[in-house]
């Protein structure tokens, strides 16, 4: 006999009375399954980000790496999360490395910004220094082109075109 698993009746192997009949092997015991935590589809992307950040902050890390943390959020939630992340950084004094391809987000979030090209650091400086004193033509063009696109977009918006 094998023991019942998870409410099953015990299963006994059959022993043939006729040697030409095959035997029925006993069934293998099965491990009880652990129910999975249900995912909560009602929690928003911003709430999911808050939970992830809170789970990290309780560990009191020296450094937190954010890799495109807000890229999947809508604009209003992204702006709110920027404020929340900056407030946490100030409150806890933790170093945060924030990877983003969104230049506006980098300037809004950072005390210092690293501009890279082909894996090489072009300049590591404050946002103001990147604008006022770019280290080379690449940084100058990178920053200036983005700022010009923003200015052009605002002008078009104001003109209604």
Coordinates of C-alpha atoms in Angstrom, one line a residue, residues 7-8 17 21 48 50 53 60 102 133:
X7 CA -7.1 13.2 0.1
X8 CA -6.6 10.3 -2.3
X17 CA -3.3 -14.7 -10.2
X21 CA -1.5 -11.3 -16.8
X48 CA 3.5 48.2 -9.0
X50 CA 5.8 51.8 -5.6
X53 CA 10.6 50.5 -4.6
X60 CA 18.3 49.8 3.4
X102 CA 14.8 59.8 -21.9
X133 CA 30.1 73.5 -20.4

